[in-house]
PDB file of C-alpha atoms in Angstrom:
ATOM      1  CA  MET A1216      63.265 177.541  45.524  1.00 36.00           C
ATOM      2  CA  ILE A1217      63.156 180.509  47.872  1.00 38.00           C
ATOM      3  CA  LEU A1218      65.272 183.515  46.999  1.00 38.00           C
ATOM      4  CA  THR A1219      67.061 184.714  50.122  1.00 34.00           C
ATOM      5  CA  SER A1220      68.425 188.188  50.678  1.00 32.00           C
ATOM      6  CA  ASN A1221      71.792 186.931  49.465  1.00 35.00           C
ATOM      7  CA  ASN A1222      70.855 185.352  46.171  1.00 36.00           C
ATOM      8  CA  THR A1223      68.205 187.960  45.383  1.00 35.00           C
ATOM      9  CA  SER A1224      70.933 190.553  45.032  1.00 34.00           C
ATOM     10  CA  GLU A1225      72.744 188.320  42.569  1.00 34.00           C
ATOM     11  CA  LEU A1226      69.823 188.183  40.139  1.00 35.00           C
ATOM     12  CA  ASN A1227      70.048 190.371  37.075  1.00 39.00           C
ATOM     13  CA  LEU A1228      66.450 191.542  37.163  1.00 35.00           C
ATOM     14  CA  ASP A1229      66.780 193.594  33.972  1.00 38.00           C
ATOM     15  CA  ASP A1230      67.530 190.610  31.747  1.00 36.00           C
ATOM     16  CA  ASP A1231      64.823 188.668  29.931  1.00 35.00           C
ATOM     17  CA  ALA A1232      64.458 185.055  31.011  1.00 36.00           C
ATOM     18  CA  GLU A1233      65.656 182.740  28.260  1.00 34.00           C
ATOM     19  CA  ASN A1234      63.584 179.680  28.977  1.00 34.00           C
ATOM     20  CA  THR A1235      59.806 179.967  29.458  1.00 34.00           C
ATOM     21  CA  GLN A1236      58.966 176.322  28.890  1.00 36.00           C
ATOM     22  CA  ASN A1237      60.020 174.957  32.291  1.00 36.00           C
ATOM     23  CA  TYR A1238      57.422 176.844  34.287  1.00 34.00           C
ATOM     24  CA  ALA A1239      54.782 176.815  31.541  1.00 35.00           C
ATOM     25  CA  SER A1240      54.893 173.006  31.439  1.00 36.00           C
ATOM     26  CA  ILE A1241      53.508 172.764  34.979  1.00 33.00           C
ATOM     27  CA  GLN A1242      50.741 175.292  34.388  1.00 37.00           C
ATOM     28  CA  SER A1243      48.076 172.835  33.231  1.00 34.00           C
ATOM     29  CA  GLU A1244      45.145 175.031  34.230  1.00 36.00           C
ATOM     30  CA  ALA A1245      46.768 178.296  35.328  1.00 38.00           C
ATOM     31  CA  LEU A1246      47.313 179.954  31.952  1.00 36.00           C
ATOM     32  CA  VAL A1247      49.816 182.803  32.171  1.00 41.00           C
ATOM     33  CA  SER A1248      50.146 185.903  30.015  1.00 43.00           C
ATOM     34  CA  TYR A1249      53.852 186.635  30.225  1.00 47.00           C
ATOM     35  CA  GLU A1250      53.296 190.342  29.596  1.00 58.00           C
ATOM     36  CA  ASP A1251      50.630 190.884  32.268  1.00 66.00           C
ATOM     37  CA  PRO A1252      52.046 191.873  35.714  1.00 68.00           C
ATOM     38  CA  HIS A1253      48.878 190.663  37.484  1.00 74.00           C
ATOM     39  CA  ASN A1254      49.058 187.187  35.909  1.00 77.00           C
ATOM     40  CA  LEU A1255      52.778 186.961  36.566  1.00 76.00           C
ATOM     41  CA  PHE A1256      52.219 188.008  40.180  1.00 82.00           C
ATOM     42  CA  SER A1257      49.371 185.525  40.688  1.00 83.00           C
ATOM     43  CA  SER A1258      51.366 182.651  39.191  1.00 81.00           C
ATOM     44  CA  HIS A1259      54.466 183.496  41.217  1.00 82.00           C
ATOM     45  CA  LEU A1260      52.400 183.778  44.401  1.00 87.00           C
ATOM     46  CA  SER A1261      50.756 180.405  43.730  1.00 89.00           C
ATOM     47  CA  SER A1262      54.148 178.775  43.402  1.00 87.00           C
ATOM     48  CA  LEU A1263      55.529 180.559  46.466  1.00 88.00           C
ATOM     49  CA  ILE A1264      52.602 179.543  48.704  1.00 91.00           C
ATOM     50  CA  THR A1265      52.701 176.002  47.322  1.00 90.00           C
ATOM     51  CA  GLU A1266      56.305 175.717  48.422  1.00 89.00           C
ATOM     52  CA  PHE A1267      55.486 177.288  51.784  1.00 91.00           C
ATOM     53  CA  GLY A1268      52.586 174.844  52.122  1.00 90.00           C
ATOM     54  CA  HIS A1269      54.892 171.852  51.755  1.00 88.00           C
ATOM     55  CA  LYS A1270      56.355 172.833  55.135  1.00 87.00           C
ATOM     56  CA  SER A1271      53.255 174.235  56.845  1.00 87.00           C
ATOM     57  CA  GLY A1272      50.597 171.838  55.567  1.00 90.00           C
ATOM     58  CA  LEU A1273      48.658 174.601  53.803  1.00 92.00           C
ATOM     59  CA  ILE A1274      47.094 173.779  50.410  1.00 94.00           C
ATOM     60  CA  TYR A1275      46.427 176.734  48.114  1.00 95.00           C
ATOM     61  CA  TYR A1276      44.402 176.082  44.980  1.00 96.00           C
ATOM     62  CA  THR A1277      45.101 178.182  41.899  1.00 93.00           C
ATOM     63  CA  ASN A1278      42.239 179.368  39.638  1.00 94.00           C
ATOM     64  CA  PRO A1279      39.435 177.457  41.401  1.00 95.00           C
ATOM     65  CA  LYS A1280      36.120 176.912  39.612  1.00 95.00           C
ATOM     66  CA  ILE A1281      33.458 176.858  42.311  1.00 95.00           C
ATOM     67  CA  TYR A1282      30.612 178.515  40.384  1.00 93.00           C
ATOM     68  CA  GLN A1283      28.148 176.963  37.968  1.00 88.00           C
ATOM     69  CA  ASP A1284      29.543 179.422  35.436  1.00 89.00           C
ATOM     70  CA  GLU A1285      33.103 178.097  35.158  1.00 90.00           C
ATOM     71  CA  THR A1286      34.285 181.269  33.431  1.00 92.00           C
ATOM     72  CA  ILE A1287      34.154 182.931  36.875  1.00 93.00           C
ATOM     73  CA  VAL A1288      37.575 182.058  38.267  1.00 94.00           C
ATOM     74  CA  ALA A1289      39.290 183.608  41.293  1.00 94.00           C
ATOM     75  CA  ASP A1290      43.062 183.879  41.706  1.00 94.00           C
ATOM     76  CA  GLY A1291      43.266 181.465  44.629  1.00 95.00           C
ATOM     77  CA  LEU A1292      41.355 179.477  47.220  1.00 97.00           C
ATOM     78  CA  ILE A1293      41.975 177.835  50.594  1.00 96.00           C
ATOM     79  CA  LEU A1294      39.450 175.311  51.887  1.00 96.00           C
ATOM     80  CA  ASN A1295      38.020 175.932  55.341  1.00 93.00           C
ATOM     81  CA  ASP A1296      36.835 172.358  56.049  1.00 89.00           C
ATOM     82  CA  THR A1297      39.594 172.124  58.659  1.00 87.00           C
ATOM     83  CA  GLN A1298      38.602 175.536  60.136  1.00 90.00           C
ATOM     84  CA  PHE A1299      41.727 177.178  58.777  1.00 92.00           C
ATOM     85  CA  LEU A1300      40.270 180.679  59.142  1.00 93.00           C
ATOM     86  CA  GLN A1301      39.112 180.091  62.717  1.00 91.00           C
ATOM     87  CA  TYR A1302      42.545 178.668  63.523  1.00 90.00           C
ATOM     88  CA  ARG A1303      44.356 181.742  62.171  1.00 91.00           C
ATOM     89  CA  LEU A1304      42.005 184.198  63.926  1.00 91.00           C
ATOM     90  CA  THR A1305      42.480 182.500  67.310  1.00 89.00           C
ATOM     91  CA  SER A1306      46.128 181.440  67.052  1.00 83.00           C
ATOM     92  CA  GLN A1307      48.555 182.694  69.631  1.00 74.00           C
ATOM     93  CA  GLY A1308      50.650 185.645  68.550  1.00 77.00           C
ATOM     94  CA  ASP A1309      49.042 187.320  65.555  1.00 79.00           C
ATOM     95  CA  GLY A1310      45.534 185.816  65.868  1.00 81.00           C
ATOM     96  CA  LYS A1311      43.997 188.665  67.858  1.00 84.00           C
ATOM     97  CA  ASN A1312      45.514 191.265  65.546  1.00 86.00           C
ATOM     98  CA  LEU A1313      44.140 189.492  62.465  1.00 89.00           C
ATOM     99  CA  ALA A1314      40.673 189.173  64.007  1.00 89.00           C
ATOM    100  CA  ALA A1315      40.704 192.893  64.884  1.00 89.00           C
ATOM    101  CA  GLN A1316      41.991 193.988  61.474  1.00 90.00           C
ATOM    102  CA  PHE A1317      39.493 191.842  59.562  1.00 91.00           C
ATOM    103  CA  ASP A1318      36.675 192.535  62.033  1.00 91.00           C
ATOM    104  CA  ILE A1319      35.753 188.849  61.956  1.00 90.00           C
ATOM    105  CA  ASP A1320      34.402 186.984  64.986  1.00 87.00           C
ATOM    106  CA  ALA A1321      35.835 183.448  64.878  1.00 84.00           C
ATOM    107  CA  GLY A1322      32.676 182.186  66.582  1.00 83.00           C
ATOM    108  CA  LYS A1323      30.403 183.385  63.764  1.00 85.00           C
ATOM    109  CA  ILE A1324      32.028 181.979  60.634  1.00 90.00           C
ATOM    110  CA  ALA A1325      31.185 178.293  60.877  1.00 87.00           C
ATOM    111  CA  HIS A1326      29.272 178.621  57.587  1.00 89.00           C
ATOM    112  CA  VAL A1327      32.448 179.591  55.675  1.00 93.00           C
ATOM    113  CA  LYS A1328      33.525 176.685  53.473  1.00 95.00           C
ATOM    114  CA  ALA A1329      36.452 178.388  51.765  1.00 96.00           C
ATOM    115  CA  LEU A1330      38.501 181.551  51.431  1.00 97.00           C
ATOM    116  CA  GLN A1331      38.789 183.080  47.958  1.00 97.00           C
ATOM    117  CA  PHE A1332      41.408 185.642  46.948  1.00 97.00           C
ATOM    118  CA  ILE A1333      41.416 188.290  44.226  1.00 95.00           C
ATOM    119  CA  TYR A1334      44.555 190.416  43.736  1.00 94.00           C
ATOM    120  CA  THR A1335      44.230 193.866  42.225  1.00 92.00           C
ATOM    121  CA  THR A1336      45.962 197.234  41.866  1.00 89.00           C
ATOM    122  CA  ASP A1337      42.621 198.880  41.049  1.00 91.00           C
ATOM    123  CA  LEU A1338      40.881 199.922  44.267  1.00 91.00           C
ATOM    124  CA  SER A1339      38.361 202.206  42.604  1.00 92.00           C
ATOM    125  CA  TRP A1340      34.810 201.908  43.905  1.00 92.00           C
ATOM    126  CA  GLU A1341      33.660 200.731  40.495  1.00 93.00           C
ATOM    127  CA  ASN A1342      36.126 197.833  40.452  1.00 94.00           C
ATOM    128  CA  LEU A1343      35.496 196.877  44.094  1.00 95.00           C
ATOM    129  CA  ILE A1344      31.728 196.723  43.511  1.00 95.00           C
ATOM    130  CA  GLU A1345      32.143 194.801  40.256  1.00 95.00           C
ATOM    131  CA  THR A1346      34.491 192.298  41.896  1.00 95.00           C
ATOM    132  CA  SER A1347      32.210 191.872  44.909  1.00 95.00           C
ATOM    133  CA  LEU A1348      29.160 191.222  42.740  1.00 94.00           C
ATOM    134  CA  LYS A1349      31.071 188.767  40.571  1.00 95.00           C
ATOM    135  CA  TYR A1350      32.554 186.621  43.353  1.00 95.00           C
ATOM    136  CA  GLN A1351      30.220 187.039  46.353  1.00 94.00           C
ATOM    137  CA  ARG A1352      28.902 183.849  47.927  1.00 92.00           C
ATOM    138  CA  MET A1353      27.008 183.055  51.106  1.00 91.00           C
ATOM    139  CA  ASP A1354      29.416 180.259  52.041  1.00 93.00           C
ATOM    140  CA  VAL A1355      32.770 181.774  50.996  1.00 95.00           C
ATOM    141  CA  MET A1356      34.850 184.546  52.555  1.00 96.00           C
ATOM    142  CA  LEU A1357      36.159 186.787  49.745  1.00 97.00           C
ATOM    143  CA  PHE A1358      39.397 188.695  50.311  1.00 97.00           C
ATOM    144  CA  ILE A1359      40.122 191.428  47.753  1.00 97.00           C
ATOM    145  CA  VAL A1360      43.841 191.998  48.196  1.00 95.00           C
ATOM    146  CA  GLY A1361      45.075 195.467  47.259  1.00 92.00           C
ATOM    147  CA  LEU A1362      48.570 195.335  45.766  1.00 89.00           C
ATOM    148  CA  SER A1363      48.705 199.119  45.723  1.00 86.00           C
ATOM    149  CA  TRP A1364      47.348 200.980  48.709  1.00 86.00           C
ATOM    150  CA  PRO A1365      46.226 204.633  49.027  1.00 78.00           C
ATOM    151  CA  LEU A1366      46.011 204.771  52.838  1.00 73.00           C
ATOM    152  CA  GLN A1367      49.166 204.316  54.881  1.00 71.00           C
ATOM    153  CA  SER A1368      47.403 204.267  58.258  1.00 74.00           C
ATOM    154  CA  GLU A1369      44.624 201.826  57.367  1.00 84.00           C
ATOM    155  CA  GLN A1370      45.012 198.120  56.614  1.00 89.00           C
ATOM    156  CA  CYS A1371      41.448 197.554  55.387  1.00 92.00           C
ATOM    157  CA  ILE A1372      39.050 199.531  53.180  1.00 90.00           C
ATOM    158  CA  SER A1373      35.319 199.631  53.845  1.00 91.00           C
ATOM    159  CA  LEU A1374      33.206 197.882  51.260  1.00 92.00           C
ATOM    160  CA  PRO A1375      31.359 200.394  49.061  1.00 91.00           C
ATOM    161  CA  GLN A1376      27.613 200.471  49.635  1.00 88.00           C
ATOM    162  CA  ASP A1377      25.588 198.810  46.900  1.00 89.00           C
ATOM    163  CA  SER A1378      22.155 197.237  47.202  1.00 89.00           C
ATOM    164  CA  GLN A1379      23.188 194.380  44.887  1.00 90.00           C
ATOM    165  CA  ILE A1380      25.862 193.121  47.295  1.00 93.00           C
ATOM    166  CA  GLU A1381      23.989 190.412  49.198  1.00 91.00           C
ATOM    167  CA  TYR A1382      26.753 189.165  51.502  1.00 92.00           C
ATOM    168  CA  PRO A1383      28.826 192.183  52.632  1.00 93.00           C
ATOM    169  CA  ASP A1384      29.848 190.377  55.830  1.00 92.00           C
ATOM    170  CA  ASN A1385      31.667 187.812  53.658  1.00 94.00           C
ATOM    171  CA  ILE A1386      33.849 190.362  51.829  1.00 96.00           C
ATOM    172  CA  ARG A1387      37.027 192.049  53.056  1.00 96.00           C
ATOM    173  CA  ILE A1388      39.246 194.512  51.182  1.00 96.00           C
ATOM    174  CA  ILE A1389      42.716 194.213  52.674  1.00 95.00           C
ATOM    175  CA  ARG A1390      46.236 195.513  52.173  1.00 93.00           C
ATOM    176  CA  HIS A1391      48.698 193.014  50.709  1.00 93.00           C
ATOM    177  CA  ASN A1392      50.663 192.608  53.961  1.00 92.00           C
ATOM    178  CA  LEU A1393      47.546 191.276  55.726  1.00 93.00           C
ATOM    179  CA  PHE A1394      47.287 188.498  53.159  1.00 95.00           C
ATOM    180  CA  ALA A1395      50.827 187.413  54.034  1.00 94.00           C
ATOM    181  CA  ASP A1396      49.908 187.461  57.743  1.00 93.00           C
ATOM    182  CA  LEU A1397      46.710 185.509  57.135  1.00 94.00           C
ATOM    183  CA  VAL A1398      48.457 182.597  55.418  1.00 93.00           C
ATOM    184  CA  GLY A1399      51.342 182.807  57.894  1.00 92.00           C
ATOM    185  CA  LEU A1400      54.238 183.692  55.583  1.00 91.00           C
ATOM    186  CA  LYS A1401      57.450 184.287  57.510  1.00 88.00           C
ATOM    187  CA  GLU A1402      61.133 185.027  56.969  1.00 87.00           C
ATOM    188  CA  ASP A1403      62.347 184.240  53.427  1.00 90.00           C
ATOM    189  CA  TYR A1404      58.835 183.540  52.177  1.00 90.00           C
ATOM    190  CA  LYS A1405      57.557 186.889  53.385  1.00 92.00           C
ATOM    191  CA  MET A1406      60.626 188.649  51.969  1.00 91.00           C
ATOM    192  CA  GLN A1407      60.056 187.169  48.540  1.00 88.00           C
ATOM    193  CA  TYR A1408      56.341 187.947  48.717  1.00 91.00           C
ATOM    194  CA  ASN A1409      57.118 191.596  49.430  1.00 90.00           C
ATOM    195  CA  LEU A1410      59.587 191.561  46.533  1.00 87.00           C
ATOM    196  CA  ILE A1411      57.041 190.391  43.965  1.00 85.00           C
ATOM    197  CA  VAL A1412      54.440 192.849  45.315  1.00 88.00           C
ATOM    198  CA  HIS A1413      56.990 195.625  44.739  1.00 88.00           C
ATOM    199  CA  TYR A1414      57.638 194.481  41.177  1.00 83.00           C
ATOM    200  CA  CYS A1415      53.915 194.186  40.481  1.00 83.00           C
ATOM    201  CA  GLN A1416      53.330 197.718  41.793  1.00 84.00           C
ATOM    202  CA  SER A1417      56.055 199.037  39.502  1.00 83.00           C
ATOM    203  CA  THR A1418      54.864 196.830  36.577  1.00 83.00           C
ATOM    204  CA  ASN A1419      58.390 195.450  36.287  1.00 81.00           C
ATOM    205  CA  VAL A1420      57.547 192.532  33.999  1.00 79.00           C
ATOM    206  CA  LYS A1421      61.182 191.607  33.394  1.00 81.00           C
ATOM    207  CA  ALA A1422      61.897 191.197  37.098  1.00 76.00           C
ATOM    208  CA  LEU A1423      58.722 189.166  37.644  1.00 76.00           C
ATOM    209  CA  LYS A1424      59.635 186.885  34.730  1.00 75.00           C
ATOM    210  CA  THR A1425      63.121 186.339  36.086  1.00 74.00           C
ATOM    211  CA  ILE A1426      61.902 185.256  39.529  1.00 69.00           C
ATOM    212  CA  LEU A1427      59.013 183.266  38.093  1.00 64.00           C
ATOM    213  CA  HIS A1428      61.289 181.136  35.930  1.00 63.00           C
ATOM    214  CA  SER A1429      63.379 180.162  38.965  1.00 61.00           C
ATOM    215  CA  LEU A1430      60.419 178.249  40.392  1.00 60.00           C
ATOM    216  CA  ASN A1431      59.180 174.804  39.356  1.00 63.00           C
ATOM    217  CA  ASN A1432      56.584 173.871  41.964  1.00 70.00           C
ATOM    218  CA  HIS A1433      53.604 171.831  40.830  1.00 81.00           C
ATOM    219  CA  LEU A1434      50.564 173.980  41.506  1.00 88.00           C
ATOM    220  CA  TYR A1435      47.340 172.738  43.065  1.00 93.00           C
ATOM    221  CA  THR A1436      44.702 173.479  40.429  1.00 93.00           C
ATOM    222  CA  ASN A1437      40.955 172.926  40.113  1.00 95.00           C
ATOM    223  CA  SER A1438      41.556 169.260  39.257  1.00 95.00           C
ATOM    224  CA  ASP A1439      43.388 168.802  42.559  1.00 95.00           C
ATOM    225  CA  LEU A1440      40.570 170.609  44.395  1.00 96.00           C
ATOM    226  CA  LYS A1441      38.058 168.219  42.864  1.00 95.00           C
ATOM    227  CA  ASP A1442      40.158 165.159  43.735  1.00 95.00           C
ATOM    228  CA  ASP A1443      40.699 166.354  47.325  1.00 94.00           C
ATOM    229  CA  LEU A1444      36.978 166.970  47.887  1.00 94.00           C
ATOM    230  CA  LYS A1445      36.179 163.541  46.455  1.00 93.00           C
ATOM    231  CA  ARG A1446      38.770 161.865  48.679  1.00 92.00           C
ATOM    232  CA  LYS A1447      37.252 163.534  51.735  1.00 90.00           C
ATOM    233  CA  GLY A1448      33.791 162.342  50.719  1.00 90.00           C
ATOM    234  CA  LEU A1449      32.498 165.901  50.348  1.00 90.00           C
ATOM    235  CA  ILE A1450      31.452 165.608  46.683  1.00 89.00           C
ATOM    236  CA  ARG A1451      30.689 162.902  44.141  1.00 89.00           C
ATOM    237  CA  ASP A1452      31.182 164.521  40.754  1.00 91.00           C
ATOM    238  CA  THR A1453      31.740 168.283  40.674  1.00 93.00           C
ATOM    239  CA  VAL A1454      33.455 170.912  42.804  1.00 94.00           C
ATOM    240  CA  GLN A1455      30.247 172.945  42.808  1.00 92.00           C
ATOM    241  CA  GLU A1456      28.497 170.252  44.933  1.00 91.00           C
ATOM    242  CA  PHE A1457      30.535 171.342  47.945  1.00 92.00           C
ATOM    243  CA  PHE A1458      29.232 174.884  47.783  1.00 88.00           C
ATOM    244  CA  THR A1459      25.694 176.027  48.481  1.00 70.00           C
ATOM    245  CA  SER A1460      23.475 176.210  45.422  1.00 49.00           C
ATOM    246  CA  THR A1461      22.625 179.790  44.482  1.00 46.00           C
ATOM    247  CA  ASP A1462      19.100 178.608  43.651  1.00 41.00           C
ATOM    248  CA  LYS A1463      18.304 177.737  47.264  1.00 45.00           C
ATOM    249  CA  LYS A1464      19.408 179.857  50.162  1.00 46.00           C
ATOM    250  CA  PRO A1465      19.882 177.891  53.390  1.00 44.00           C
ATOM    251  CA  ASP A1466      18.548 178.826  56.783  1.00 49.00           C
ATOM    252  CA  PHE A1467      21.102 181.437  57.782  1.00 50.00           C
ATOM    253  CA  GLY A1468      19.815 181.916  61.310  1.00 60.00           C
ATOM    254  CA  GLU A1469      22.123 181.771  64.285  1.00 66.00           C
ATOM    255  CA  VAL A1470      21.591 180.426  67.764  1.00 73.00           C
ATOM    256  CA  PHE A1471      23.711 181.389  70.761  1.00 78.00           C
ATOM    257  CA  ILE A1472      24.559 178.646  73.223  1.00 84.00           C
ATOM    258  CA  ASN A1473      26.491 178.651  76.469  1.00 87.00           C
ATOM    259  CA  VAL A1474      29.515 176.369  76.456  1.00 90.00           C
ATOM    260  CA  GLU A1475      31.868 175.524  79.311  1.00 92.00           C
ATOM    261  CA  CYS A1476      35.439 174.316  78.980  1.00 93.00           C
ATOM    262  CA  PRO A1477      35.776 170.835  80.534  1.00 93.00           C
ATOM    263  CA  THR A1478      39.341 171.645  81.592  1.00 93.00           C
ATOM    264  CA  CYS A1479      39.137 175.069  83.265  1.00 94.00           C
ATOM    265  CA  GLN A1480      35.337 175.483  83.473  1.00 93.00           C
ATOM    266  CA  LYS A1481      35.434 178.911  81.847  1.00 92.00           C
ATOM    267  CA  ALA A1482      32.069 179.578  80.192  1.00 90.00           C
ATOM    268  CA  LYS A1483      31.093 181.762  77.245  1.00 88.00           C
ATOM    269  CA  LYS A1484      28.157 182.242  74.894  1.00 83.00           C
ATOM    270  CA  ILE A1485      29.049 181.489  71.260  1.00 84.00           C
ATOM    271  CA  GLY A1486      27.025 181.718  68.018  1.00 78.00           C
ATOM    272  CA  ILE A1487      26.332 178.660  65.849  1.00 76.00           C
ATOM    273  CA  PRO A1488      24.637 178.928  62.413  1.00 70.00           C
ATOM    274  CA  THR A1489      21.510 176.754  62.619  1.00 67.00           C
ATOM    275  CA  ASN A1490      21.971 175.477  59.053  1.00 63.00           C
ATOM    276  CA  LEU A1491      25.066 173.560  60.207  1.00 63.00           C
ATOM    277  CA  ILE A1492      23.158 171.473  62.731  1.00 69.00           C
ATOM    278  CA  ASN A1493      22.147 168.111  61.245  1.00 65.00           C
ATOM    279  CA  LYS A1494      18.643 167.620  62.642  1.00 62.00           C
ATOM    280  CA  SER A1495      18.712 163.926  61.669  1.00 61.00           C
ATOM    281  CA  LYS A1496      21.635 163.179  63.971  1.00 72.00           C
ATOM    282  CA  PRO A1497      21.127 162.695  67.721  1.00 79.00           C
ATOM    283  CA  LEU A1498      24.330 164.608  68.445  1.00 84.00           C
ATOM    284  CA  ASN A1499      26.468 167.071  66.493  1.00 85.00           C
ATOM    285  CA  THR A1500      30.118 167.555  67.425  1.00 86.00           C
ATOM    286  CA  ILE A1501      31.195 171.211  67.527  1.00 87.00           C
ATOM    287  CA  SER A1502      34.930 171.893  67.698  1.00 86.00           C
ATOM    288  CA  ILE A1503      35.760 174.899  69.913  1.00 88.00           C
ATOM    289  CA  PRO A1504      39.285 176.143  69.040  1.00 86.00           C
ATOM    290  CA  ALA A1505      41.647 177.574  71.647  1.00 84.00           C
ATOM    291  CA  GLN A1506      41.132 181.296  72.406  1.00 83.00           C
ATOM    292  CA  MET A1507      37.457 181.240  71.416  1.00 85.00           C
ATOM    293  CA  VAL A1508      36.387 180.542  75.011  1.00 89.00           C
ATOM    294  CA  CYS A1509      39.643 180.031  76.868  1.00 90.00           C
ATOM    295  CA  ASP A1510      43.159 178.697  76.275  1.00 88.00           C
ATOM    296  CA  HIS A1511      41.921 175.153  75.655  1.00 90.00           C
ATOM    297  CA  HIS A1512      40.660 173.372  72.560  1.00 90.00           C
ATOM    298  CA  PHE A1513      37.632 171.204  73.301  1.00 91.00           C
ATOM    299  CA  GLN A1514      34.515 169.731  71.710  1.00 90.00           C
ATOM    300  CA  ALA A1515      30.838 170.263  72.572  1.00 90.00           C
ATOM    301  CA  PHE A1516      28.079 167.785  71.723  1.00 89.00           C
ATOM    302  CA  VAL A1517      24.890 169.531  70.603  1.00 86.00           C
ATOM    303  CA  ASP A1518      21.589 167.726  69.969  1.00 82.00           C
ATOM    304  CA  GLN A1519      18.897 168.364  67.323  1.00 75.00           C
ATOM    305  CA  HIS A1520      17.225 170.866  69.633  1.00 74.00           C
ATOM    306  CA  LEU A1521      20.437 172.878  69.969  1.00 78.00           C
ATOM    307  CA  LYS A1522      21.026 171.798  73.546  1.00 82.00           C
ATOM    308  CA  VAL A1523      24.552 171.045  74.789  1.00 88.00           C
ATOM    309  CA  ARG A1524      24.671 167.462  76.031  1.00 89.00           C
ATOM    310  CA  GLY A1525      28.326 167.121  76.959  1.00 91.00           C
ATOM    311  CA  TYR A1526      31.961 168.003  76.328  1.00 92.00           C
ATOM    312  CA  GLN A1527      35.211 166.316  75.462  1.00 91.00           C
ATOM    313  CA  LYS A1528      38.780 167.457  76.027  1.00 89.00           C
ATOM    314  CA  VAL A1529      41.226 167.549  73.101  1.00 83.00           C
ATOM    315  CA  ASP A1530      44.568 166.211  74.267  1.00 76.00           C
ATOM    316  CA  VAL A1531      46.611 166.853  71.111  1.00 72.00           C
ATOM    317  CA  VAL A1532      46.199 169.676  68.585  1.00 64.00           C
ATOM    318  CA  LEU A1533      48.294 169.425  65.425  1.00 62.00           C
ATOM    319  CA  GLU A1534      49.881 172.712  64.467  1.00 56.00           C
ATOM    320  CA  LYS A1535      49.993 171.901  60.778  1.00 46.00           C
ATOM    321  CA  MET A1536      46.796 172.483  58.777  1.00 47.00           C
ATOM    322  CA  VAL A1537      46.028 169.692  56.317  1.00 43.00           C
TER     323      VAL A1537
END
């Protein structure tokens, strides 16, 4: 249930919620401390994005367990097997702004298998370094979302320098409004998101509880992530199979190839991580989203020697991400 500007004003946000069991019953893996503003915010956000996803096709997993050490759990995760991040960075409207704000080249993130999110009000260098070291991965883009923000003119904070951070290009520290733009929240969803950010900033636990108890969406948890990856044939037993083993670093080299749109013949050089090319296949299909080269979405066929052997037009592009 989305709270609109009308019914938000009718809520008595100073009253304690009477019934905690309704929401708690659907939190099979997302355990909530009802006195912790961060946990309340994270749980509310999970439910809000889940409801938004029912209309947009987005699936947001709460408390994913992608590490061998399953005590390391992020707040949320979005799979990138459908090139969700590339799609958002090249989409018409806000795509160029997002790409500029995040300083991410959509043509150089083919290795990203998922987006992980950590929400925090602590933007001290110590916490940012600790969080980066804890969650950094070579195949995951980590977004540290600041719920409080010291700089009004800047939307991103530079990652503190630390020799232990191995994948700084995979980490972004962003203001909370950029998270809403990244997932595509609009209208009532964005209004409610801003509302819970405000209550989290002010540590208004009573207000967060009141809104939280009005929601009853089934959350996508780690069990759902595992089932989805199995259904897609991406794993056999564990979620961790989908992600690169930390014991063996893949070839992270990049080759630049010239591609030409089969519709308008516009050409451009794009980067492709060499570890994504299956050398045992005669041809690899590379999807080139709209705005990466031109206004058209097309496919390039690349052989084992990283030579382009042909192209194919894409007649229909579904707007909803599945």
